[in-house]
Coordinates of C-alpha atoms in Angstrom, one line a residue:
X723 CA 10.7 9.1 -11.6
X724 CA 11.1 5.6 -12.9
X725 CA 12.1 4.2 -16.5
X726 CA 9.2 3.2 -19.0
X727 CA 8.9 -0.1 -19.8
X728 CA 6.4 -1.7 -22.2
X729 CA 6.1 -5.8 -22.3
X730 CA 4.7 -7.8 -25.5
X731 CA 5.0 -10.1 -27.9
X732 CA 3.7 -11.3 -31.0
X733 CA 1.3 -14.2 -32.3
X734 CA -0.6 -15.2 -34.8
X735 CA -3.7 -17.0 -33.6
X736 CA -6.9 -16.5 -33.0
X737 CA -6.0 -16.1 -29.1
X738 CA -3.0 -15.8 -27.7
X739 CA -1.4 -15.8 -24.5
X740 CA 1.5 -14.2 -22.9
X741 CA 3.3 -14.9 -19.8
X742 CA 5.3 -12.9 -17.3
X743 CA 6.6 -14.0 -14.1
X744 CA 8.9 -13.3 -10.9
X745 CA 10.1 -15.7 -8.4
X746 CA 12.7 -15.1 -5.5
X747 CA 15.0 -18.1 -4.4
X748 CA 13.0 -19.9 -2.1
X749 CA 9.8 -18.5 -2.5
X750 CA 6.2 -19.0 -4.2
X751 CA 6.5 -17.6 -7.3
X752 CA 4.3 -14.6 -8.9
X753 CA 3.0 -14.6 -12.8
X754 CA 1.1 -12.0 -14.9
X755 CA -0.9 -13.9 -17.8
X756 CA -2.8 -11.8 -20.3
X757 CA -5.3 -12.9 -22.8
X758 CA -5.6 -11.2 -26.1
X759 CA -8.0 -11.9 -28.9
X760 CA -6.5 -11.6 -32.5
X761 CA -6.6 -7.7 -33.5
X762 CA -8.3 -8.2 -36.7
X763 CA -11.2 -10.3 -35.6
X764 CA -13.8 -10.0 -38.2
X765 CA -18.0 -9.8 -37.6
X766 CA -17.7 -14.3 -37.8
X767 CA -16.0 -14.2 -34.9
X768 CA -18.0 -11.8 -32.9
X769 CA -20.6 -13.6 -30.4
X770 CA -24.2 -12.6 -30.9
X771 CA -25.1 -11.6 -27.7
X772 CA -28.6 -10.9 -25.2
X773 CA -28.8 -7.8 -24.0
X774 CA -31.0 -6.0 -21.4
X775 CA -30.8 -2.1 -20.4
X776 CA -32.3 -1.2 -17.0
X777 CA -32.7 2.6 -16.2
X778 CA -34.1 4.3 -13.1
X779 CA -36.3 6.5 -13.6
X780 CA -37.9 7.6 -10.3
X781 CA -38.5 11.4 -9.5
X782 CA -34.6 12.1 -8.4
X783 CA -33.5 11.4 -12.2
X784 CA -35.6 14.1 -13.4
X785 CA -33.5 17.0 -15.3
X786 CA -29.9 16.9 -16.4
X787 CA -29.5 13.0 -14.8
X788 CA -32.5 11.7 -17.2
X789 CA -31.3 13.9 -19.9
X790 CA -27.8 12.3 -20.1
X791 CA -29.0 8.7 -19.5
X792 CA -31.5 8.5 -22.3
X793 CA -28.7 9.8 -24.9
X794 CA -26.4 6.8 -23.4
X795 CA -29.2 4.5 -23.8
X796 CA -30.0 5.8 -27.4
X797 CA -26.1 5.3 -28.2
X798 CA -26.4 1.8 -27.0
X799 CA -29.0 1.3 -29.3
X800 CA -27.4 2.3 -32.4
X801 CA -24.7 0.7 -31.8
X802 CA -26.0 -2.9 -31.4
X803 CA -24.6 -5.5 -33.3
X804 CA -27.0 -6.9 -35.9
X805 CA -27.2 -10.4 -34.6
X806 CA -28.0 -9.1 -30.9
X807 CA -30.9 -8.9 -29.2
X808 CA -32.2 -6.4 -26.7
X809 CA -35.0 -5.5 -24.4
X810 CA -35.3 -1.7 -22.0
X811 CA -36.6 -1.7 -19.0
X812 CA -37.9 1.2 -17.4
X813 CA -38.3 1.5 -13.1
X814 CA -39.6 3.8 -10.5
X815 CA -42.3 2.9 -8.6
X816 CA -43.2 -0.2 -10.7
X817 CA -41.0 -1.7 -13.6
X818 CA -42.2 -1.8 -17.2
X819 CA -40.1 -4.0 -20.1
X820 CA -40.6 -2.2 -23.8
X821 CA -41.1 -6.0 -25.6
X822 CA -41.7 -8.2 -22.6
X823 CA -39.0 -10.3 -24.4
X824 CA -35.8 -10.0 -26.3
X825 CA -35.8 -8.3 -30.1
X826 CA -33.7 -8.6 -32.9
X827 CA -31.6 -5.5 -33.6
X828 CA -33.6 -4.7 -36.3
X829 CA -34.6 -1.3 -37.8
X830 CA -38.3 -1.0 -36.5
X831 CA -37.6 -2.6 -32.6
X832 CA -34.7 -0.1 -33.1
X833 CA -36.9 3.2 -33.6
X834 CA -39.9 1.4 -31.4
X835 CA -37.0 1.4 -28.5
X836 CA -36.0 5.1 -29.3
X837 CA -39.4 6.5 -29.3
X838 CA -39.6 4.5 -25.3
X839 CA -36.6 6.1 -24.4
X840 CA -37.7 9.9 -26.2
X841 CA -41.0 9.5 -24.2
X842 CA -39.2 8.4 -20.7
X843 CA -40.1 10.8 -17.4
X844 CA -38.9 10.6 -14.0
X845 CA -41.2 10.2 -11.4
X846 CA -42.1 7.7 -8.4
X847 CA -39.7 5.9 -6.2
X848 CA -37.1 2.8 -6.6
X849 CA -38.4 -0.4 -6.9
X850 CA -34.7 -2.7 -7.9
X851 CA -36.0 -6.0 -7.2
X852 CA -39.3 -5.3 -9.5
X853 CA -36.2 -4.1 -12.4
X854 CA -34.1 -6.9 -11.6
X855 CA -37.2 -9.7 -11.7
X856 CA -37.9 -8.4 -15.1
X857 CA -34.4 -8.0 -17.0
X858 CA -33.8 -11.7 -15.7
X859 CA -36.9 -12.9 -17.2
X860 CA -35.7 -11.7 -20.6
X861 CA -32.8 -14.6 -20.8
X862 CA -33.8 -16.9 -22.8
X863 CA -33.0 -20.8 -22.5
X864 CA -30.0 -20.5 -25.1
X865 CA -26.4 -20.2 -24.9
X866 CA -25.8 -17.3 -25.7
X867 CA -24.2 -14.5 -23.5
X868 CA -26.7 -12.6 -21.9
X869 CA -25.8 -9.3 -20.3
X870 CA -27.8 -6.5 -17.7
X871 CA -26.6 -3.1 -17.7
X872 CA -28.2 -1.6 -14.6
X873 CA -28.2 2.0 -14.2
X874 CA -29.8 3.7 -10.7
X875 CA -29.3 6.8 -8.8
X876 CA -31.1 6.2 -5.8
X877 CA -31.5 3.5 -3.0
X878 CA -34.3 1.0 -2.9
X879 CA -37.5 2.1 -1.9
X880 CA -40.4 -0.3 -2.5
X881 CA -40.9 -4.0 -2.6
X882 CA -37.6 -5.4 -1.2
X883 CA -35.4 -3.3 0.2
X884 CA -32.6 -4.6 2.1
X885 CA -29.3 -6.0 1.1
X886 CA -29.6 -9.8 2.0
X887 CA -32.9 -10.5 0.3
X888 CA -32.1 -8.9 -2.7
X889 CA -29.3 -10.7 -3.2
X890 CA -31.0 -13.7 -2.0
X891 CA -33.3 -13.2 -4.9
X892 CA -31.2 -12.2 -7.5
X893 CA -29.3 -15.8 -6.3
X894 CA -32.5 -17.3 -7.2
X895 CA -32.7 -15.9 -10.8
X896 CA -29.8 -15.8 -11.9
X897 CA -28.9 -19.5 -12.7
X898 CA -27.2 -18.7 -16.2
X899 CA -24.1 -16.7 -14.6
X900 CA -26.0 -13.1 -16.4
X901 CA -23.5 -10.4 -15.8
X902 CA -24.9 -7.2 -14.3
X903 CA -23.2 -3.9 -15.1
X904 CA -24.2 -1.5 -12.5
X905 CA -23.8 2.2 -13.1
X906 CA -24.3 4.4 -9.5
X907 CA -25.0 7.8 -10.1
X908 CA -24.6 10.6 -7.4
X909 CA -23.9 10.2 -4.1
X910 CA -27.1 9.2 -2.6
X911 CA -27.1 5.1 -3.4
X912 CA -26.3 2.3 -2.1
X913 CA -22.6 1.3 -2.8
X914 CA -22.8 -1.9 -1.1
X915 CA -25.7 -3.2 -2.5
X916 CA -24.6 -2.4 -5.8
X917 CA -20.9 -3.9 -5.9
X918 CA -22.4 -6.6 -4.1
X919 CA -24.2 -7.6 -7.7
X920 CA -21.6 -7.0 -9.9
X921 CA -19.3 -9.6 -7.2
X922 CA -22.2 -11.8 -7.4
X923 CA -22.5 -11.6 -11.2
X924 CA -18.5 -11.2 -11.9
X925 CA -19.4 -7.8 -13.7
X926 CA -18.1 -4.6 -13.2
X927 CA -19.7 -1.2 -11.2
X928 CA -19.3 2.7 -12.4
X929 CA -19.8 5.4 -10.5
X930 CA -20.8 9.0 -11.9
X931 CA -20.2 11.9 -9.6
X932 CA -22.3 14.5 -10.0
X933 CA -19.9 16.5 -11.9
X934 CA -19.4 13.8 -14.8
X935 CA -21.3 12.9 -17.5
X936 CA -23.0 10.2 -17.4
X937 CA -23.7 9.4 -21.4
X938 CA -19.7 9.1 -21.8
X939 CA -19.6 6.7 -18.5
X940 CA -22.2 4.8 -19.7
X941 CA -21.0 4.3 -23.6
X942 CA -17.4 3.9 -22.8
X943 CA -18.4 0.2 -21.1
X944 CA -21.1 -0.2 -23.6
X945 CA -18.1 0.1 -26.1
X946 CA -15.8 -2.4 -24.3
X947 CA -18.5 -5.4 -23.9
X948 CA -19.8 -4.6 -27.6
X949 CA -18.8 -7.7 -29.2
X950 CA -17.8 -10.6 -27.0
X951 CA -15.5 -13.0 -28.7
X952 CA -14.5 -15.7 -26.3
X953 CA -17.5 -16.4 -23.7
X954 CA -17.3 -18.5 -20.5
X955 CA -13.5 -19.1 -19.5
X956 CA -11.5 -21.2 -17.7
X957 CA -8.0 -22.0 -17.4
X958 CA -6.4 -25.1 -16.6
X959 CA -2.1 -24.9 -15.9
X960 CA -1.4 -28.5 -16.0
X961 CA 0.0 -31.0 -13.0
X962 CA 3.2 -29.3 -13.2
X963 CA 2.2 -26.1 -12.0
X964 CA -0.1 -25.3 -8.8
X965 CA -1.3 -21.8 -9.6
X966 CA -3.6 -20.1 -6.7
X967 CA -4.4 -16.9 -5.4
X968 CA -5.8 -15.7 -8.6
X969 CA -7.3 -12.3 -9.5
X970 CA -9.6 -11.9 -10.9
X971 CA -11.2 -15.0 -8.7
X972 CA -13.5 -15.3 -12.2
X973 CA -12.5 -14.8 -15.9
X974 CA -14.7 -12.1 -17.0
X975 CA -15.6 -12.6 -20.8
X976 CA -13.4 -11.7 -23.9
X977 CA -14.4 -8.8 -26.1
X978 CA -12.8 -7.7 -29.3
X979 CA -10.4 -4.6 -29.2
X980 CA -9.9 -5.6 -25.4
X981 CA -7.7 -8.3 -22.4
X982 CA -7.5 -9.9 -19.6
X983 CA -4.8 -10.1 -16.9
X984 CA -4.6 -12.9 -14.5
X985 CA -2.1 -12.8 -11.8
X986 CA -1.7 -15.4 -9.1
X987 CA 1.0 -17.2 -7.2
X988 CA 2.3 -20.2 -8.6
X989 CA 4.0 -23.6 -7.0
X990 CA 6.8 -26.1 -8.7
X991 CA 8.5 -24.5 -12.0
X992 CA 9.3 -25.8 -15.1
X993 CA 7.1 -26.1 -18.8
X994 CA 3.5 -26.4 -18.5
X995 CA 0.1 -26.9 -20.9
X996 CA -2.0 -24.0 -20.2
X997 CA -5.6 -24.6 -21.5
X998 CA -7.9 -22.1 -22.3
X999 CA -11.5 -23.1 -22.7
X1000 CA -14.1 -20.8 -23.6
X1001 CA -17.5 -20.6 -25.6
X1002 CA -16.7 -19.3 -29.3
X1003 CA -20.4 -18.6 -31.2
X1004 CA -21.9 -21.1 -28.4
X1005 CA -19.8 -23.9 -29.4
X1006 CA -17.1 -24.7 -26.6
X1007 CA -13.1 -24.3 -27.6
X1008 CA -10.0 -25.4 -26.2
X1009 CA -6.8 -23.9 -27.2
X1010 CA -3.5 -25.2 -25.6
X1011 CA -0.3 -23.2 -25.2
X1012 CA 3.2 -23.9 -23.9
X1013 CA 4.2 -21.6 -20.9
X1014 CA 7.7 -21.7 -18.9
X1015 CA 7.7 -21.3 -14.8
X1016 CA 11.0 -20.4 -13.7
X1017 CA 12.4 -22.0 -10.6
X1018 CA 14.0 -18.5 -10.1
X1019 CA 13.5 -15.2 -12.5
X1020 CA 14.2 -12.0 -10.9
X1021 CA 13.6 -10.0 -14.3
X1022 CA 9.9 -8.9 -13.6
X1023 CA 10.2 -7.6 -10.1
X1024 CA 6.9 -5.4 -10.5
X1025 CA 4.7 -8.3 -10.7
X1026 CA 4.8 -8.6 -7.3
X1027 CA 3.7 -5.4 -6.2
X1028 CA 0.5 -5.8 -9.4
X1029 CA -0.7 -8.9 -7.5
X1030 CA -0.2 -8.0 -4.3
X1031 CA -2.5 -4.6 -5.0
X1032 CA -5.2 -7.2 -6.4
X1033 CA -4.5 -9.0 -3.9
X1034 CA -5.3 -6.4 -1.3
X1035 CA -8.1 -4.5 -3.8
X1036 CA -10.2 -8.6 -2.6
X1037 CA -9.4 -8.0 0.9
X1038 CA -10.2 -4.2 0.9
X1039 CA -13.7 -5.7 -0.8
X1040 CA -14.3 -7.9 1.9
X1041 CA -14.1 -5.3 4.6
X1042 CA -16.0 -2.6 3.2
X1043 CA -18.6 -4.8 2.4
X1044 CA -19.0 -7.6 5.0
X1045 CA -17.2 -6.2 8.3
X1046 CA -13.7 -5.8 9.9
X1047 CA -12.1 -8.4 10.2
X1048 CA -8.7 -8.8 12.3
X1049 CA -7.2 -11.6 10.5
X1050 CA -8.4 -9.2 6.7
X1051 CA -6.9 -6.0 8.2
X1052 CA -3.4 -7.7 9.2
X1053 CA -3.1 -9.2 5.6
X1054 CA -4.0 -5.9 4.2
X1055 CA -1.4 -4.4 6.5
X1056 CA 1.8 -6.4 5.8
X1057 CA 0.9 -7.0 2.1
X1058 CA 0.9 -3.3 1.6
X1059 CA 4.2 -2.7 3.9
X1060 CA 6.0 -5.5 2.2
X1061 CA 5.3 -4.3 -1.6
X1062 CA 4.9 -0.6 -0.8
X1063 CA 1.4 -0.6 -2.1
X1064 CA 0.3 3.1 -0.6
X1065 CA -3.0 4.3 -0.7
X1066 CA -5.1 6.8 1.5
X1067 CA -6.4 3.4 3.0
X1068 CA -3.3 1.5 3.2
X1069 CA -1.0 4.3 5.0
X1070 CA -3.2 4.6 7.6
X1071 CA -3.3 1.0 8.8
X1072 CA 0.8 0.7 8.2
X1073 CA 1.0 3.7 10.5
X1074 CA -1.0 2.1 13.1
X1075 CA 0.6 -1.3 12.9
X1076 CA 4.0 0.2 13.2
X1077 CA 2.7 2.5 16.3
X1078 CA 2.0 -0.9 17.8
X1079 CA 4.8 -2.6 16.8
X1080 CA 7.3 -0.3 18.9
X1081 CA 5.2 0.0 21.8
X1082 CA 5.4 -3.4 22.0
X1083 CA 9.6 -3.7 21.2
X1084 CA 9.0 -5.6 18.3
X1085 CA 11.2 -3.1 16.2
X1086 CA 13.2 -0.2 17.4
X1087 CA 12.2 3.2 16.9
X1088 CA 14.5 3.9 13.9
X1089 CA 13.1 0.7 12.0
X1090 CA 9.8 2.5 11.6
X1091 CA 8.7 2.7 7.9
X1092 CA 5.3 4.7 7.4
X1093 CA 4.9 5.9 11.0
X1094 CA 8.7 7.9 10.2
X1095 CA 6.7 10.2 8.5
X1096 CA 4.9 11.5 10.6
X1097 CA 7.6 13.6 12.8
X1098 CA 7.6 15.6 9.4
X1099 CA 4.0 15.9 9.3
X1100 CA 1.0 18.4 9.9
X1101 CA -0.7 16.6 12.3
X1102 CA -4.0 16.9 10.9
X1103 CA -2.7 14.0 8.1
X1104 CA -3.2 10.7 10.3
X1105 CA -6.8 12.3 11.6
X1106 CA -7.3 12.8 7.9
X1107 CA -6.4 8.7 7.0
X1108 CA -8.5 7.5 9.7
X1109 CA -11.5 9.2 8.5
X1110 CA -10.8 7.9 4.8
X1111 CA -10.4 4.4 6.2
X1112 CA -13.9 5.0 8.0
X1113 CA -15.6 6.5 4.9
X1114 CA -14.7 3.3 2.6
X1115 CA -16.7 1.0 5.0
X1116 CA -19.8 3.7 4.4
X1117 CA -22.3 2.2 2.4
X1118 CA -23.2 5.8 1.0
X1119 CA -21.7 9.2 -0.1
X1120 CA -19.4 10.9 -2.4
X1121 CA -16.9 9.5 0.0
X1122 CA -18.1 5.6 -0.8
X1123 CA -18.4 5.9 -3.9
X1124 CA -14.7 6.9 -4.4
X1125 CA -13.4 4.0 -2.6
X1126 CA -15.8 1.4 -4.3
X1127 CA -13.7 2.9 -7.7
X1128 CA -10.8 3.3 -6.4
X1129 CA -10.4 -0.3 -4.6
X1130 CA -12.0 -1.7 -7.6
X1131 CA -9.0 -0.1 -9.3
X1132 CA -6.7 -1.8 -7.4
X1133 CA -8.9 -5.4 -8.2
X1134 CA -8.1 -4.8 -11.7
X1135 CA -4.3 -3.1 -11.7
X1136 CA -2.3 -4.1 -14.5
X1137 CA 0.7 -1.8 -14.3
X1138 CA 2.4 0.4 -12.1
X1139 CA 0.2 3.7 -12.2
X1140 CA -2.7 2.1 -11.4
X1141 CA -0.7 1.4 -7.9
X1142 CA -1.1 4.6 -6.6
X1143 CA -5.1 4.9 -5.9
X1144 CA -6.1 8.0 -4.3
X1145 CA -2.5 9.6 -4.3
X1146 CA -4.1 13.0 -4.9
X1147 CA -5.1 13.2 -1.3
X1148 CA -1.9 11.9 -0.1
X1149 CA -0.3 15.1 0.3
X1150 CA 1.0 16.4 3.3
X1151 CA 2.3 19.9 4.9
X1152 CA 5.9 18.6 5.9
X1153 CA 7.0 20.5 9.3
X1154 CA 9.1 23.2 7.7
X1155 CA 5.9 23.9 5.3
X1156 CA 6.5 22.3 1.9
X1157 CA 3.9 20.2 0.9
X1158 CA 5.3 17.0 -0.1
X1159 CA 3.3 13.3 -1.2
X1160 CA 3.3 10.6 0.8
X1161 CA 3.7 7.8 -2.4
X1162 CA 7.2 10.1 -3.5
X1163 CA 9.0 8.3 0.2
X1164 CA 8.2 5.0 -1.2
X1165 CA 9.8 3.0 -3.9
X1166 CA 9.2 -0.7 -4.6
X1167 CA 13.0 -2.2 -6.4
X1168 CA 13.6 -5.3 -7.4
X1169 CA 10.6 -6.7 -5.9
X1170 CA 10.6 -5.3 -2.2
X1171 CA 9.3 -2.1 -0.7
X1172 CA 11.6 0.7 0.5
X1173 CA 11.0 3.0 2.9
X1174 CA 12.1 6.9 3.1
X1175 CA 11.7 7.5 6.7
X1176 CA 13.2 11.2 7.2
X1177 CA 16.9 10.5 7.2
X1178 CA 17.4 7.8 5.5
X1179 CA 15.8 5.3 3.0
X1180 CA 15.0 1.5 4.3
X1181 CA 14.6 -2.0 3.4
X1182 CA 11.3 -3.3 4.8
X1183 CA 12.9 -6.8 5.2
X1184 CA 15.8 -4.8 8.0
X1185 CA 12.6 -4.0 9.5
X1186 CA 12.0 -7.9 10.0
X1187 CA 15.4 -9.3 10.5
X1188 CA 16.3 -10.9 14.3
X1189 CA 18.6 -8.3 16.5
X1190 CA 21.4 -10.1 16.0
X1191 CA 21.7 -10.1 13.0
X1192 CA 24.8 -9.3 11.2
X1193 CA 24.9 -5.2 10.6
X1194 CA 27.9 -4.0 8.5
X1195 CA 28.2 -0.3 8.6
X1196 CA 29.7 1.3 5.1
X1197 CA 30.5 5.0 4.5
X1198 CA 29.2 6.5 1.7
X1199 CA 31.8 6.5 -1.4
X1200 CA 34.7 4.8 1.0
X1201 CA 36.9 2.1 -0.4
X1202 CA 34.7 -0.5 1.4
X1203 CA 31.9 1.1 -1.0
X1204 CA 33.1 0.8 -3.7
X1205 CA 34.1 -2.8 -3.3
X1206 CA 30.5 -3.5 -1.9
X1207 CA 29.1 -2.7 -5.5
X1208 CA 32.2 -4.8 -7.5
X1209 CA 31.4 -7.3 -5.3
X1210 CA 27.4 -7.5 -5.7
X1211 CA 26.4 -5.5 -8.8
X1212 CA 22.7 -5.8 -7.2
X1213 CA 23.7 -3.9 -4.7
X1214 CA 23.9 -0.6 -7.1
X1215 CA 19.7 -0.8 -7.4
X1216 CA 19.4 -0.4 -3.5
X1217 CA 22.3 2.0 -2.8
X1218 CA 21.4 4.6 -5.8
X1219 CA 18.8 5.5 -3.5
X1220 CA 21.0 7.9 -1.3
X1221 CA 23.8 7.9 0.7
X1222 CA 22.2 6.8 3.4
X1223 CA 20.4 3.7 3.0
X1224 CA 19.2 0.5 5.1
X1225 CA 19.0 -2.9 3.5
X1226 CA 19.1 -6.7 3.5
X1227 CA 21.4 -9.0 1.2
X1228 CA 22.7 -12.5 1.9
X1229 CA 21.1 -12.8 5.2
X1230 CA 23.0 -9.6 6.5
X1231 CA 21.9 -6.2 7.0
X1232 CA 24.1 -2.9 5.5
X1233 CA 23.9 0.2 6.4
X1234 CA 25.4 3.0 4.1
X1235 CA 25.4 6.1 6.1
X1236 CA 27.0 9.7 5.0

């Protein structure tokens, strides 16, 4: 329902660096930076790179689990770069390392590891912090990028168990920022435990249902983080520019074939000296590039809405994993009502807010946004968002899982699709029995969140304006319509919503009714 739009440029070094941004009059401004290594990168500029594969193998891997994870570890194997280096290590009960060191990629530790893995049989329990002491032991004292890919289906068992001291420990160990790549399989693990590494280690966490397979899950990351190029990053935007608020909060490494995308907020405008520094082949590189902040741009409207869901996608983290927090849910609340960022999470809290809010007289009743909705509405949909808000703050389940991906998701957005996590299950049965989606009354233009609230679609900023505020009624297609839209071309975006539509322009509210 919405025009395509693909952003890019061209350049022809080694790294290059493109720049978006979107700043209102007035306002903190918003910027999408993406990172790019050269396309045609040859094996010179590829990193060697440490790596060590972990694999559960206690008794609830045995069959069609075990099956699929030793052909993803055999992939992984062929497909190592010549200069790496590798170790296996196998857990249940205890944990055993194939070397007890790192190998070279070469052809006979390359059939020694696929005769372990051909041999490997589940059985015993879950020992993680036996696995995790090991695999950290393998890093050597070099500089080169050394990388865990942690694969479990089950929750900790023996030797430590609980949350805090295992990531107490693996705080201990890990003093050469190791990234850990955890992979949960099934429902029955421990969600929290396991993003709480890949936070700790700035990595990234999968999740295999029990319907996927979990060779492709597996090989598909193994794929992406192949061959680092650019290790170690940092960014430094000059005195000119104060950029905060960033997401991700730490640059994850570079890989051939691959990006990143930064997006913060950003104070003061004009040119700045971004500087990129990095490890290339364990030598440290700068690379300096001339970037324009606007004092005003109104051209990339979307960006907002893309921070604001990694924005939110943080805060979402910090709740599921560390407790409610009032001050965490509010943000959550109004940054999702102000940029229309709807998710099975997200409605419910708007919904509740704006329940509040009119109790309270803060906003009339026809100024609700969300909460409109629900006079259309089976009843049985706002039951149905407070359980999914209770199931992402469950450490365990199918239920767990799928919020752990889909707020990750959200961490990690990059372009308007990836908005709408979990809009599947945002269908509703309206009243009069059509089942209609819950993300199809929302619709974010030029930068701010509208709001389709049975009878007529509204501005989220009328929603926050003082009641005595100017209000200029307009009929639909009138005279005084029609010289609305000579007079303010900008206008047209809010007012080809409908004919009857609520919004805010030059500190006044109009209302076009039918």
């Amino acid at each position: 329902d919405r025009d395509f739009s693909v952003y890019y440029s061209t350049d022809n070094s080694k790294f290059g660096i493109s720049l978006l941004t979107f700043r209102e009059a007035g306002s903190e401004g918003f910027f999408f930076l993406n990172i790019s290594p050269d396309y045609d990168l040859g094996k010179n500029d590829i990193e060697d790179k440490d790596i060590t594969f972990v694999l559960d193998v206690s008794g609830s891997m045995a069959g069609k689990k075990l099956d699929q994870a030793k052909k993803a570890l055999r992939f992984c194997v062929a497909n190592l770069n010549a200069g790496d280096r590798f170790e296996i290590v196998r857990f249940s009960t205890e944990a055993e390392a194939l070397f007890g060191k790192l190998a070279g990629a070469d052809s006979s530790s390359r059939a020694q590891a696929m005769k372990f893995i051909d041999n490997l049989k589940a059985i015993g329990g879950t020992n993680i912090e036996e696995a995790l002491r090991l695999a950290f032991a393998a890093k050597p004292r070099d500089s080169r990028p050394y990388t865990i890919m942690f694969i479990t289906d089950g929750k900790p068992t023996i030797g430590k168990t609980g949350d805090a001291e295992l990531l107490a420990m693996l705080k201990t160990v890990n003093s050469a920022k190791t990234r850990v790549f955890t992979f949960g399989i099934g429902d029955e693990i421990n969600t929290h435990l396991l993003d709480k590494i890949t936070e700790a280690t700035s990595a990234y966490r999968t999740y295999v249902t029990p319907e996927e397979d979990i060779e492709v899950k597996v090989s598909d990351l193994y794929t992406k983080v192949q061959s680092p190029v650019f290790t170690d990053l940092s960014l430094d935007f000059g005195k000119n520019i104060d950029a905060h608020l960033l997401y991700p909060k730490t640059l994850p490494d570079l890989f051939r074939g691959s990006s990143i995308t930064l997006l913060g907020r950003y104070r003061g405008h004009g040119s700045a000296d971004i500087l990129l520094k990095g490890s290339v082949r364990g030598k440290t590189q700068e690379l300096s590039y001339k970037a324009e902040f606007p004092e005003t741009d109104a051209g990339h409207f979307f960006i907002g809405a893309l921070w604001a869901a990694r924005r939110i996608g943080y805060l979402l983290d910090q709740i599921r994993l560390n407790g409610e927090d009032k001050e965490l849910v509010d943000e959550v609340t109004q940054l999702a009502k102000t940029h229309g960022i709807i998710t099975p999470y997200t409605s419910y809290l708007i919904v509740e807010d704006e329940d509040k809010l009119v109790r309270q007289n803060r906003i009339p009743e026809e100024a609700r946004s969300m909460s409109g909705l629900e006079r259309r509405m089976d009843e049985s949909f706002v039951l149905k968002e407070k359980a999914e808000v209770a199931a992402m703050k469950a450490p365990s389940g199918a239920a767990a899982a799928r919020a752990s991906t889909e707020v990750q998701a959200l961490n990690y957005s990059a372009n308007a699709d990836q908005l709408l996590q979990g809009k599947a299950r945002l269908d509703y049965k309206a009243k009069d029995g059509s089942v209609q989606n819950v993300t199809q009354q929302v619709k974010n233009i030029l930068g701010r969140a509208f709001y389709n609230n049975g009878t007529n679609w509204m501005d989220i900023r009328v929603q926050r304006q003082k009641h005595d505020i100017k209000k200029n009624r307009i009929q639909f297609a009138s005279a005084d319509y029609f010289s609305l839209l000579k007079q303010y071309p900008m206008a047209s975006q809010f007012m080809s919503l409908g004919k009857n539509v609520s919004f805010v322009m030059n500190n006044q509210v109009y209302e076009i009714y039918e």
